[in-house]
Each structure stands twice: as structure tokens, then as C-alpha cells.
Coordinates of N, CA, C and O and ligand atoms in Angstrom, one line a residue:
M132 N 7.0 -9.4 -6.3 CA 7.9 -9.2 -5.2 C 7.7 -7.9 -4.5 O 7.5 -6.9 -5.1
K133 N 7.7 -8.0 -3.2 CA 7.5 -6.7 -2.4 C 8.9 -6.2 -2.0 O 9.7 -6.9 -1.4
M134 N 9.1 -4.9 -2.3 CA 10.4 -4.3 -1.9 C 10.3 -3.7 -0.5 O 9.2 -3.3 0.0
V135 N 11.4 -3.7 0.2 CA 11.5 -3.2 1.5 C 11.8 -1.7 1.3 O 12.7 -1.3 0.7
R136 N 11.0 -0.8 2.0 CA 11.3 0.6 1.9 C 12.3 1.0 2.9 O 12.4 0.4 4.0
D137 N 13.1 1.9 2.6 CA 14.2 2.2 3.4 C 14.5 3.7 3.4 O 13.9 4.5 2.6
T138 N 15.4 4.1 4.2 CA 15.8 5.5 4.2 C 17.1 5.7 3.4 O 18.1 5.0 3.7
W139 N 17.2 6.6 2.5 CA 18.4 6.9 1.7 C 19.4 7.5 2.6 O 19.2 8.5 3.3
T140 N 20.6 6.9 2.7 CA 21.7 7.4 3.5 C 22.9 7.8 2.6 O 23.9 8.4 3.1
G141 N 22.8 7.5 1.3 CA 24.0 7.8 0.4 C 25.1 6.8 0.6 O 26.2 7.0 0.1
S142 N 24.9 5.7 1.3 CA 25.9 4.7 1.6 C 26.2 3.9 0.3 O 25.4 3.9 -0.7
E143 N 27.3 3.1 0.4 CA 27.6 2.2 -0.7 C 26.5 1.3 -1.0 O 26.2 0.9 -2.2
E144 N 25.8 0.9 0.1 CA 24.7 -0.1 -0.1 C 23.6 0.6 -0.8 O 22.9 -0.1 -1.7
D145 N 23.3 1.8 -0.5 CA 22.2 2.5 -1.3 C 22.6 2.7 -2.7 O 21.7 2.5 -3.6
R146 N 23.8 3.0 -3.0 CA 24.2 3.2 -4.4 C 24.2 1.8 -5.1 O 23.7 1.8 -6.3
A147 N 24.6 0.8 -4.4 CA 24.5 -0.6 -5.0 C 23.0 -0.9 -5.3 O 22.7 -1.6 -6.3
R148 N 22.2 -0.5 -4.4 CA 20.8 -0.9 -4.6 C 20.2 -0.2 -5.8 O 19.5 -0.8 -6.6
V149 N 20.5 1.1 -6.0 CA 20.1 1.8 -7.2 C 20.7 1.2 -8.4 O 20.0 0.9 -9.4
N150 N 22.0 0.8 -8.3 CA 22.6 0.2 -9.5 C 21.9 -1.1 -9.8 O 21.8 -1.5 -11.0
S151 N 21.5 -1.9 -8.8 CA 20.9 -3.2 -9.1 C 19.5 -3.0 -9.7 O 19.1 -3.8 -10.6
I152 N 18.8 -1.9 -9.4 CA 17.6 -1.6 -10.0 C 17.8 -1.3 -11.5 O 17.1 -1.8 -12.4
L153 N 18.9 -0.5 -11.8 CA 19.2 -0.1 -13.1 C 19.6 -1.4 -13.9 O 19.3 -1.5 -15.1
D154 N 20.3 -2.3 -13.2 CA 20.7 -3.5 -13.9 C 19.5 -4.3 -14.5 O 19.7 -5.0 -15.5
E155 N 18.4 -4.2 -13.8 CA 17.2 -4.9 -14.3 C 16.8 -4.5 -15.7 O 16.1 -5.2 -16.4
F156 N 17.3 -3.3 -16.1 CA 16.9 -2.7 -17.4 C 18.0 -2.8 -18.4 O 17.9 -2.2 -19.5
E157 N 19.0 -3.6 -18.1 CA 20.2 -3.8 -19.0 C 19.7 -4.1 -20.4 O 18.9 -5.0 -20.6
G158 N 20.3 -3.4 -21.4 CA 20.0 -3.8 -22.8 C 18.7 -3.1 -23.3 O 18.4 -3.2 -24.5
Q159 N 18.0 -2.4 -22.4 CA 16.8 -1.7 -22.9 C 17.0 -0.3 -23.2 O 18.0 0.3 -22.7
D160 N 16.1 0.3 -23.9 CA 16.3 1.8 -24.2 C 16.2 2.6 -22.9 O 15.2 2.5 -22.2
P161 N 17.2 3.3 -22.5 CA 17.2 4.1 -21.3 C 16.0 5.0 -21.1 O 15.4 5.1 -20.0
M162 N 15.6 5.7 -22.2 CA 14.5 6.6 -22.1 C 13.2 5.8 -21.8 O 12.3 6.3 -21.0
E163 N 13.0 4.6 -22.3 CA 11.8 3.8 -22.0 C 11.9 3.2 -20.6 O 10.9 2.9 -20.0
S164 N 13.1 3.0 -20.1 CA 13.3 2.4 -18.8 C 13.2 3.4 -17.7 O 13.1 3.0 -16.5
L165 N 13.4 4.7 -18.0 CA 13.5 5.7 -17.0 C 12.3 5.7 -16.0 O 12.5 5.6 -14.8
I166 N 11.1 5.7 -16.5 CA 9.9 5.8 -15.6 C 9.8 4.6 -14.8 O 9.6 4.7 -13.6
P167 N 9.9 3.4 -15.4 CA 9.8 2.2 -14.5 C 10.9 2.1 -13.5 O 10.6 1.7 -12.3
A168 N 12.1 2.6 -13.8 CA 13.2 2.5 -12.9 C 12.9 3.5 -11.7 O 13.1 3.3 -10.6
L169 N 12.4 4.7 -12.1 CA 12.1 5.7 -11.1 C 11.0 5.2 -10.2 O 11.0 5.5 -9.0
H170 N 10.0 4.5 -10.7 CA 9.0 3.9 -9.9 C 9.6 3.0 -8.8 O 9.2 3.0 -7.6
K171 N 10.5 2.2 -9.2 CA 11.2 1.2 -8.3 C 12.0 2.0 -7.2 O 12.0 1.6 -6.0
I172 N 12.6 3.0 -7.6 CA 13.4 3.8 -6.6 C 12.5 4.6 -5.7 O 12.7 4.6 -4.5
Q173 N 11.4 5.1 -6.2 CA 10.4 5.8 -5.4 C 9.8 4.8 -4.4 O 9.6 5.1 -3.2
A174 N 9.5 3.6 -4.9 CA 8.9 2.6 -4.0 C 9.9 2.2 -2.9 O 9.6 1.9 -1.7
A175 N 11.2 2.1 -3.2 CA 12.2 1.7 -2.3 C 12.5 2.8 -1.2 O 12.7 2.4 0.0
Y176 N 12.5 4.0 -1.6 CA 12.9 5.1 -0.7 C 11.8 6.1 -0.4 O 12.1 7.0 0.4
R177 N 10.7 6.0 -1.0 CA 9.6 6.9 -0.9 C 9.9 8.3 -1.5 O 9.1 9.2 -1.3
Y178 N 11.0 8.4 -2.2 CA 11.2 9.6 -3.0 C 12.4 9.3 -3.9 O 12.9 8.1 -3.9
I179 N 12.7 10.2 -4.8 CA 13.9 10.0 -5.7 C 15.0 10.9 -5.1 O 15.1 12.1 -5.3
P180 N 16.0 10.2 -4.5 CA 17.1 10.9 -3.9 C 17.9 11.6 -5.1 O 18.0 11.0 -6.2
E181 N 18.5 12.8 -4.8 CA 19.2 13.5 -5.8 C 20.3 12.6 -6.4 O 20.6 12.6 -7.6
E182 N 21.0 11.9 -5.4 CA 22.1 11.1 -5.9 C 21.7 9.9 -6.8 O 22.5 9.5 -7.6
A183 N 20.5 9.4 -6.6 CA 20.0 8.4 -7.5 C 19.9 9.0 -8.9 O 20.2 8.3 -9.9
G184 N 19.5 10.2 -9.0 CA 19.4 10.9 -10.3 C 20.8 11.0 -10.9 O 21.0 10.8 -12.1
H185 N 21.8 11.3 -10.1 CA 23.2 11.3 -10.6 C 23.6 10.0 -11.2 O 24.2 9.9 -12.3
I186 N 23.3 8.9 -10.5 CA 23.7 7.6 -10.9 C 23.0 7.2 -12.2 O 23.6 6.7 -13.2
I187 N 21.7 7.5 -12.3 CA 21.0 7.2 -13.6 C 21.6 8.0 -14.7 O 21.8 7.5 -15.8
S188 N 21.9 9.3 -14.4 CA 22.5 10.2 -15.5 C 23.8 9.6 -16.0 O 24.0 9.5 -17.2
E189 N 24.6 9.2 -15.0 CA 26.0 8.7 -15.4 C 25.8 7.4 -16.2 O 26.5 7.2 -17.2
R190 N 25.0 6.5 -15.7 CA 24.9 5.2 -16.4 C 24.2 5.2 -17.7 O 24.5 4.5 -18.6
W191 N 23.1 6.0 -17.8 CA 22.3 6.0 -19.0 C 22.5 7.2 -19.9 O 21.8 7.3 -20.8
H192 N 23.4 8.1 -19.5 CA 23.7 9.2 -20.3 C 22.4 10.1 -20.6 O 22.2 10.5 -21.7
I193 N 21.7 10.3 -19.5 CA 20.5 11.1 -19.6 C 20.8 12.4 -18.8 O 21.2 12.2 -17.6
P194 N 20.6 13.6 -19.4 CA 20.9 14.8 -18.6 C 20.1 14.8 -17.3 O 18.9 14.4 -17.3
E195 N 20.7 15.2 -16.2 CA 20.0 15.2 -14.9 C 18.8 16.1 -14.9 O 17.8 15.8 -14.3
T196 N 18.9 17.2 -15.7 CA 17.7 18.1 -15.8 C 16.5 17.3 -16.4 O 15.4 17.5 -16.0
D197 N 16.8 16.5 -17.4 CA 15.7 15.7 -18.0 C 15.1 14.7 -16.9 O 13.9 14.5 -16.9
I198 N 16.0 14.1 -16.1 CA 15.5 13.2 -15.1 C 14.6 13.9 -14.1 O 13.5 13.4 -13.8
F199 N 15.1 15.0 -13.6 CA 14.3 15.7 -12.6 C 13.1 16.5 -13.2 O 12.1 16.7 -12.5
N200 N 13.1 16.7 -14.5 CA 11.9 17.2 -15.1 C 10.8 16.1 -15.1 O 9.6 16.4 -14.8
V201 N 11.2 14.9 -15.3 CA 10.3 13.7 -15.3 C 9.8 13.6 -13.8 O 8.6 13.4 -13.6
V202 N 10.7 13.6 -12.9 CA 10.3 13.5 -11.5 C 9.3 14.5 -11.1 O 8.3 14.3 -10.4
S203 N 9.5 15.8 -11.5 CA 8.6 16.8 -11.0 C 7.3 16.8 -11.8 O 6.3 17.3 -11.4
F204 N 7.3 16.2 -13.0 CA 6.1 16.2 -13.9 C 5.1 15.2 -13.3 O 3.9 15.5 -13.3
Y205 N 5.5 14.0 -12.9 CA 4.6 13.0 -12.5 C 4.3 13.0 -11.0 O 5.3 13.0 -10.2
S206 N 3.0 13.0 -10.7 CA 2.7 13.1 -9.3 C 3.1 11.8 -8.5 O 3.1 11.8 -7.3
D207 N 3.4 10.7 -9.2 CA 3.8 9.5 -8.5 C 5.2 9.7 -7.9 O 5.6 8.9 -7.0
F208 N 6.0 10.6 -8.4 CA 7.3 10.8 -7.9 C 7.4 12.0 -7.0 O 6.7 13.0 -7.1
S209 N 8.4 12.0 -6.1 CA 8.6 13.2 -5.2 C 10.1 13.3 -5.0 O 10.8 12.4 -5.0
T210 N 10.5 14.6 -4.6 CA 11.9 14.8 -4.3 C 12.1 14.9 -2.8 O 13.2 15.1 -2.3
E211 N 11.0 14.7 -2.0 CA 11.1 14.6 -0.6 C 10.5 13.3 -0.2 O 9.5 12.8 -0.8
P212 N 10.9 12.7 0.9 CA 10.4 11.4 1.3 C 8.9 11.5 1.7 O 8.5 12.5 2.3
R213 N 8.1 10.6 1.1 CA 6.7 10.6 1.4 C 6.4 9.6 2.5 O 7.2 8.8 2.9
G214 N 5.1 9.8 3.0 CA 4.7 8.8 4.1 C 4.6 7.4 3.5 O 4.5 7.2 2.3
K215 N 4.5 6.5 4.4 CA 4.3 5.1 4.0 C 3.0 5.0 3.3 O 2.8 4.1 2.4
R216 N 2.0 5.8 3.6 CA 0.7 5.8 2.9 C 0.5 7.2 2.3 O 0.8 8.2 3.0
V217 N 0.0 7.2 1.1 CA -0.3 8.4 0.4 C -1.8 8.5 0.2 O -2.3 7.7 -0.5
L218 N -2.4 9.5 0.8 CA -3.8 9.7 0.7 C -4.1 11.0 -0.2 O -3.7 12.1 0.1
W219 N -4.8 10.7 -1.3 CA -5.2 11.8 -2.2 C -6.6 12.1 -1.9 O -7.5 11.2 -1.9
I220 N -7.0 13.4 -1.8 CA -8.4 13.8 -1.7 C -8.7 14.4 -3.1 O -8.1 15.3 -3.5
C221 N -9.7 13.8 -3.8 CA -10.1 14.3 -5.1 C -10.9 15.6 -4.9 O -12.0 15.6 -4.3
E222 N -10.4 16.7 -5.5 CA -11.1 17.9 -5.6 C -11.2 18.3 -7.0 O -11.2 19.5 -7.3
G223 N -11.3 17.3 -7.9 CA -11.7 17.6 -9.3 C -13.1 18.1 -9.3 O -13.8 18.1 -8.2
A224 N -13.6 18.6 -10.4 CA -14.9 19.3 -10.4 C -16.1 18.5 -9.8 O -16.8 19.0 -8.9
A225 N -16.2 17.2 -10.2 CA -17.4 16.5 -9.7 C -17.2 16.2 -8.2 O -18.2 16.4 -7.4
C226 N -16.0 15.8 -7.8 CA -15.8 15.5 -6.4 C -15.9 16.8 -5.5 O -16.4 16.8 -4.4
Y227 N -15.5 17.9 -6.1 CA -15.5 19.2 -5.4 C -17.0 19.5 -5.0 O -17.3 19.8 -3.9
F228 N -17.9 19.3 -6.0 CA -19.3 19.7 -5.7 C -20.0 18.6 -4.9 O -21.1 18.9 -4.4
M229 N -19.4 17.4 -4.9 CA -20.1 16.4 -4.1 C -19.6 16.3 -2.7 O -20.0 15.4 -1.9
G230 N -18.6 17.1 -2.3 CA -18.2 17.1 -0.9 C -16.7 16.8 -0.7 O -16.2 16.6 0.4
G231 N -15.9 16.9 -1.8 CA -14.5 16.7 -1.7 C -13.8 17.7 -0.7 O -13.0 17.2 0.1
P232 N -14.2 19.0 -0.7 CA -13.5 19.8 0.3 C -13.8 19.4 1.8 O -12.9 19.6 2.6
Q233 N -15.0 18.9 2.0 CA -15.3 18.4 3.4 C -14.4 17.2 3.7 O -13.9 17.1 4.9
L234 N -14.2 16.3 2.7 CA -13.3 15.2 3.0 C -11.9 15.7 3.3 O -11.2 15.2 4.1
G235 N -11.5 16.7 2.6 CA -10.2 17.3 2.8 C -10.0 17.9 4.2 O -9.0 17.7 4.8
E236 N -11.1 18.5 4.7 CA -11.0 19.1 6.0 C -10.9 18.0 7.1 O -10.1 18.1 8.0
V237 N -11.7 16.9 6.8 CA -11.6 15.8 7.8 C -10.2 15.2 7.8 O -9.6 14.9 8.8
A238 N -9.6 15.0 6.6 CA -8.3 14.3 6.5 C -7.3 15.2 7.2 O -6.4 14.7 7.9
Q239 N -7.3 16.5 6.9 CA -6.3 17.4 7.5 C -6.5 17.4 9.0 O -5.5 17.5 9.8
S240 N -7.7 17.4 9.5 CA -8.0 17.4 10.9 C -7.5 16.1 11.6 O -6.8 16.2 12.6
V241 N -7.9 15.0 11.0 CA -7.6 13.7 11.6 C -6.0 13.5 11.6 O -5.5 13.0 12.6
L242 N -5.4 13.8 10.5 CA -4.0 13.5 10.4 C -3.1 14.7 11.0 O -2.0 14.5 11.3
G243 N -3.8 15.8 11.2 CA -3.0 16.9 11.8 C -2.0 17.6 10.9 O -1.0 18.2 11.4
I244 N -2.2 17.5 9.6 CA -1.3 18.1 8.7 C -2.1 18.8 7.6 O -3.2 18.3 7.2
P245 N -1.5 19.8 7.0 CA -2.1 20.4 5.8 C -1.8 19.5 4.5 O -1.0 18.6 4.6
Y246 N -2.4 19.9 3.4 CA -2.1 19.2 2.2 C -0.6 19.4 1.9 O 0.0 20.3 2.2
N247 N -0.1 18.3 1.2 CA 1.3 18.3 0.7 C 2.3 18.1 1.9 O 3.5 18.4 1.7
E248 N 1.8 17.7 3.0 CA 2.7 17.5 4.1 C 2.7 16.0 4.5 O 1.7 15.2 4.1
T249 N 3.7 15.6 5.3 CA 3.8 14.2 5.8 C 3.8 14.2 7.3 O 4.4 15.1 7.9
T250 N 3.1 13.3 7.9 CA 3.0 13.3 9.4 C 4.4 13.1 9.9 O 5.3 12.4 9.3
P251 N 4.7 13.6 11.1 CA 6.1 13.5 11.6 C 6.5 12.1 11.8 O 7.7 11.8 11.8
D252 N 5.6 11.2 12.0 CA 6.0 9.8 12.1 C 6.3 9.1 10.8 O 6.6 7.9 10.7
G253 N 6.1 9.8 9.7 CA 6.4 9.3 8.4 C 5.3 8.3 7.9 O 5.6 7.6 6.9
E254 N 4.2 8.3 8.5 CA 3.2 7.3 8.2 C 2.3 7.7 7.0 O 2.0 7.0 6.1
W255 N 1.9 9.0 7.0 CA 1.0 9.5 6.0 C 1.5 10.7 5.3 O 2.0 11.6 5.9
T256 N 1.2 10.8 4.0 CA 1.3 12.0 3.2 C -0.1 12.3 2.7 O -0.8 11.4 2.2
L257 N -0.5 13.6 2.8 CA -1.8 14.0 2.4 C -1.7 14.9 1.2 O -0.9 15.8 1.2
R258 N -2.4 14.6 0.1 CA -2.3 15.4 -1.1 C -3.7 15.7 -1.6 O -4.7 15.0 -1.4
R259 N -3.8 16.9 -2.2 CA -5.1 17.3 -2.8 C -5.0 17.2 -4.3 O -4.0 17.7 -4.9
A260 N -5.9 16.5 -4.9 CA -5.9 16.3 -6.4 C -6.9 17.3 -7.0 O -8.1 17.3 -6.7
D261 N -6.3 18.2 -7.8 CA -7.2 19.2 -8.4 C -7.5 18.7 -9.9 O -8.0 19.4 -10.7
F262 N -7.2 17.4 -10.1 CA -7.5 16.7 -11.4 C -8.5 15.6 -11.1 O -8.9 15.4 -9.9
C263 N -9.0 15.0 -12.1 CA -10.1 14.0 -12.0 C -9.4 12.6 -12.1 O -8.6 12.4 -13.0
F264 N -9.8 11.7 -11.3 CA -9.3 10.3 -11.3 C -10.1 9.5 -12.4 O -9.8 8.3 -12.6
G265 N -11.1 10.1 -13.0 CA -11.8 9.4 -14.1 C -12.8 8.5 -13.6 O -13.3 7.6 -14.4
V266 N -13.2 8.6 -12.4 CA -14.3 7.7 -11.9 C -15.3 8.6 -11.1 O -15.6 8.3 -9.9
C267 N -15.8 9.6 -11.8 CA -16.6 10.6 -11.1 C -17.9 10.0 -10.5 O -18.5 10.6 -9.6
H268 N -18.3 8.9 -11.1 CA -19.6 8.3 -10.6 C -19.4 7.8 -9.1 O -20.3 7.5 -8.5
R269 N -18.1 7.8 -8.7 CA -17.9 7.4 -7.3 C -17.6 8.6 -6.4 O -17.2 8.5 -5.3
A270 N -17.9 9.8 -6.9 CA -17.6 11.0 -6.1 C -18.6 11.1 -4.9 O -19.7 10.7 -5.0
P271 N -18.1 11.7 -3.8 CA -16.7 12.2 -3.6 C -15.8 11.0 -3.2 O -16.2 10.2 -2.4
L272 N -14.6 11.0 -3.7 CA -13.7 9.9 -3.4 C -12.3 10.3 -3.0 O -11.9 11.5 -3.1
V273 N -11.6 9.3 -2.5 CA -10.2 9.5 -2.2 C -9.4 8.4 -2.8 O -10.0 7.3 -3.2
E274 N -8.1 8.6 -3.0 CA -7.3 7.5 -3.5 C -6.2 7.3 -2.4 O -5.6 8.2 -1.9
L275 N -6.2 6.0 -1.9 CA -5.2 5.7 -0.8 C -4.3 4.6 -1.4 O -4.8 3.5 -1.8
D276 N -3.0 4.9 -1.5 CA -2.1 3.9 -2.0 C -2.5 3.3 -3.3 O -2.5 2.1 -3.5
H277 N -3.0 4.2 -4.2 CA -3.4 3.8 -5.6 C -4.7 3.0 -5.6 O -5.0 2.4 -6.6
H278 N -5.5 3.0 -4.6 CA -6.8 2.3 -4.6 C -7.8 3.4 -4.3 O -7.7 4.2 -3.4
I279 N -8.9 3.3 -5.1 CA -10.0 4.3 -5.0 C -11.0 3.9 -4.0 O -11.4 2.7 -3.9
Y280 N -11.4 4.9 -3.1 CA -12.5 4.6 -2.2 C -13.6 5.7 -2.4 O -13.3 6.9 -2.2
G281 N -14.8 5.3 -2.6 CA -15.9 6.3 -2.8 C -17.1 5.6 -3.4 O -17.0 4.5 -4.0
P282 N -18.2 6.3 -3.3 CA -18.3 7.6 -2.6 C -18.1 7.4 -1.1 O -18.5 6.4 -0.5
L283 N -17.6 8.4 -0.5 CA -17.3 8.4 1.0 C -18.0 9.5 1.7 O -18.0 10.7 1.2
S284 N -18.5 9.2 2.9 CA -19.0 10.3 3.8 C -17.8 10.7 4.6 O -16.8 9.9 4.7
P285 N -17.8 11.8 5.3 CA -16.7 12.2 6.2 C -16.5 11.1 7.3 O -15.4 10.8 7.6
E286 N -17.6 10.5 7.8 CA -17.4 9.5 8.8 C -16.7 8.3 8.2 O -15.8 7.6 8.9
E287 N -17.0 7.9 7.0 CA -16.4 6.8 6.3 C -14.9 7.0 6.1 O -14.0 6.2 6.2
L288 N -14.6 8.3 5.8 CA -13.2 8.6 5.6 C -12.4 8.5 6.9 O -11.3 8.0 7.0
R289 N -13.1 9.0 8.0 CA -12.4 8.9 9.3 C -12.1 7.4 9.6 O -11.1 7.1 10.1
A290 N -13.1 6.5 9.3 CA -12.9 5.1 9.6 C -11.8 4.5 8.7 O -11.0 3.7 9.2
L291 N -11.7 5.0 7.5 CA -10.7 4.5 6.6 C -9.3 4.9 7.1 O -8.4 4.1 7.1
I292 N -9.2 6.1 7.6 CA -7.9 6.6 8.1 C -7.5 5.8 9.4 O -6.4 5.4 9.6
A293 N -8.6 5.6 10.2 CA -8.3 4.9 11.5 C -7.9 3.4 11.3 O -7.2 2.9 12.0
N294 N -8.4 2.9 10.2 CA -8.2 1.4 10.0 C -7.9 1.2 8.5 O -8.7 0.5 7.8
P295 N -6.7 1.6 8.0 CA -6.5 1.5 6.6 C -6.2 0.1 6.2 O -5.6 -0.7 7.0
P296 N -6.5 -0.3 4.9 CA -6.2 -1.7 4.5 C -4.7 -1.9 4.4 O -3.9 -0.9 4.4
E297 N -4.3 -3.1 4.3 CA -2.9 -3.5 4.4 C -2.1 -3.3 3.1 O -0.9 -3.4 3.1
H298 N -2.8 -3.0 2.0 CA -2.0 -2.9 0.7 C -1.1 -1.7 0.8 O -1.3 -0.8 1.7
S299 N -0.1 -1.6 0.0 CA 0.9 -0.6 0.1 C 1.2 0.0 -1.3 O 0.9 -0.7 -2.3
V300 N 1.9 1.1 -1.3 CA 2.1 1.8 -2.6 C 2.9 0.9 -3.6 O 2.5 0.9 -4.8
E301 N 3.9 0.2 -3.1 CA 4.8 -0.5 -4.1 C 4.1 -1.6 -4.7 O 4.5 -2.0 -5.8
E302 N 3.0 -2.2 -4.1 CA 2.3 -3.3 -4.8 C 1.9 -2.9 -6.2 O 1.7 -3.8 -7.0
D303 N 1.6 -1.6 -6.4 CA 1.0 -1.2 -7.7 C 2.1 -1.1 -8.7 O 1.8 -0.9 -9.9
H304 N 3.3 -1.2 -8.3 CA 4.4 -0.9 -9.3 C 5.3 -2.1 -9.5 O 6.3 -2.1 -10.1
E305 N 4.9 -3.2 -8.8 CA 5.7 -4.4 -8.9 C 5.3 -5.3 -10.1 O 4.2 -5.2 -10.6
Ligands
FES286 S1 -13.6 14.7 -10.1 FE1 -13.1 13.2 -8.7 S2 -13.0 11.4 -9.9 FE2 -13.7 12.9 -11.3

């Protein structure tokens, strides 16, 4: 099932939506359900709204600090709305020496934003990975909406950004 992404307004409807996500985990261990539930909330709103954390805490009796420690630990989650597309440039060791920084320069130039920013139209978030995606034989590479592309030349990255595939972030967590 594909979820519709929306903007968190704090309305009753938003609260009901978060509650209905939590309902899906009824009867399960809250600690084991926390990460899958956060994935669904992130996919729905492109971030974890603070109030969603309150709701989880109330219903599942998990301290809010524990919830937001999880949110800040995993790069899949964010506390600010992300773009509809999330582009990671790998600058792990292998990608770094194979041209990762050049790909990063191209991405920042084409999108007009530095790392860790989102374009004003909300379409793209650009991130720099200083870790390895575990597929160094494809260096230099990028990850777009959880799909790996590489090895890529700067021109190929320009073409990817100009004409991105239709898959989306939430498909990977459904
Ligand atoms: S360093 Fe980029 S995939 Fe390993």
C-alpha cells in the first residue's frame, strides 16, 4: 500500500492518523514496534513531528527522550520535514577516492542547496554519507530514495537528478 504524504498540522485528523498507525501494532511489544511505527510516520509526514512522539509516549509508555534518541540515531528519521526525494552522496572511503566529492559538488550545484538542506519547493533533500553503503564495488555512488546508483559520472548524476525514477521513499517501508 502506498501512503499519501502530508503536512503535519497538529489537527485532530493528524492525531487520528498517528493513532491509526499505532493501532496496527496493537498487542505487540511497544519497543519492537517503535521503529516500524516511526518509519510509517516518517513516510507519511517526511519527518517525526514532536506531537507524534508525545502520542507514542502516552500510548506505549515509552519515555519521550527514548523515542527522540531513536529518531536522532537513525538516519532514516528526521525531526525536520524532508524533501519528497532524499539523495545521499556517498563519501565513505572508497567513494571518496573514486570521486564522491565531485558528485557532491554537482548535486549541490544542480539542486542549489548545501548538504543537509531541502530545496524550497520541498522536492529534494541532499545528504552526505560519511559511512559506507556496503557496495563499494559500485563507487562512486549515490542513494536516491533507498535505491543505489553507481558507478556514476558527474554527467550521469546530472541526468539522474534531471530525470529521477518514479519510485519513492515510502515504497521501501511498506
Ligand atoms: S564507500 Fe561508498 S559504498 Fe562503500
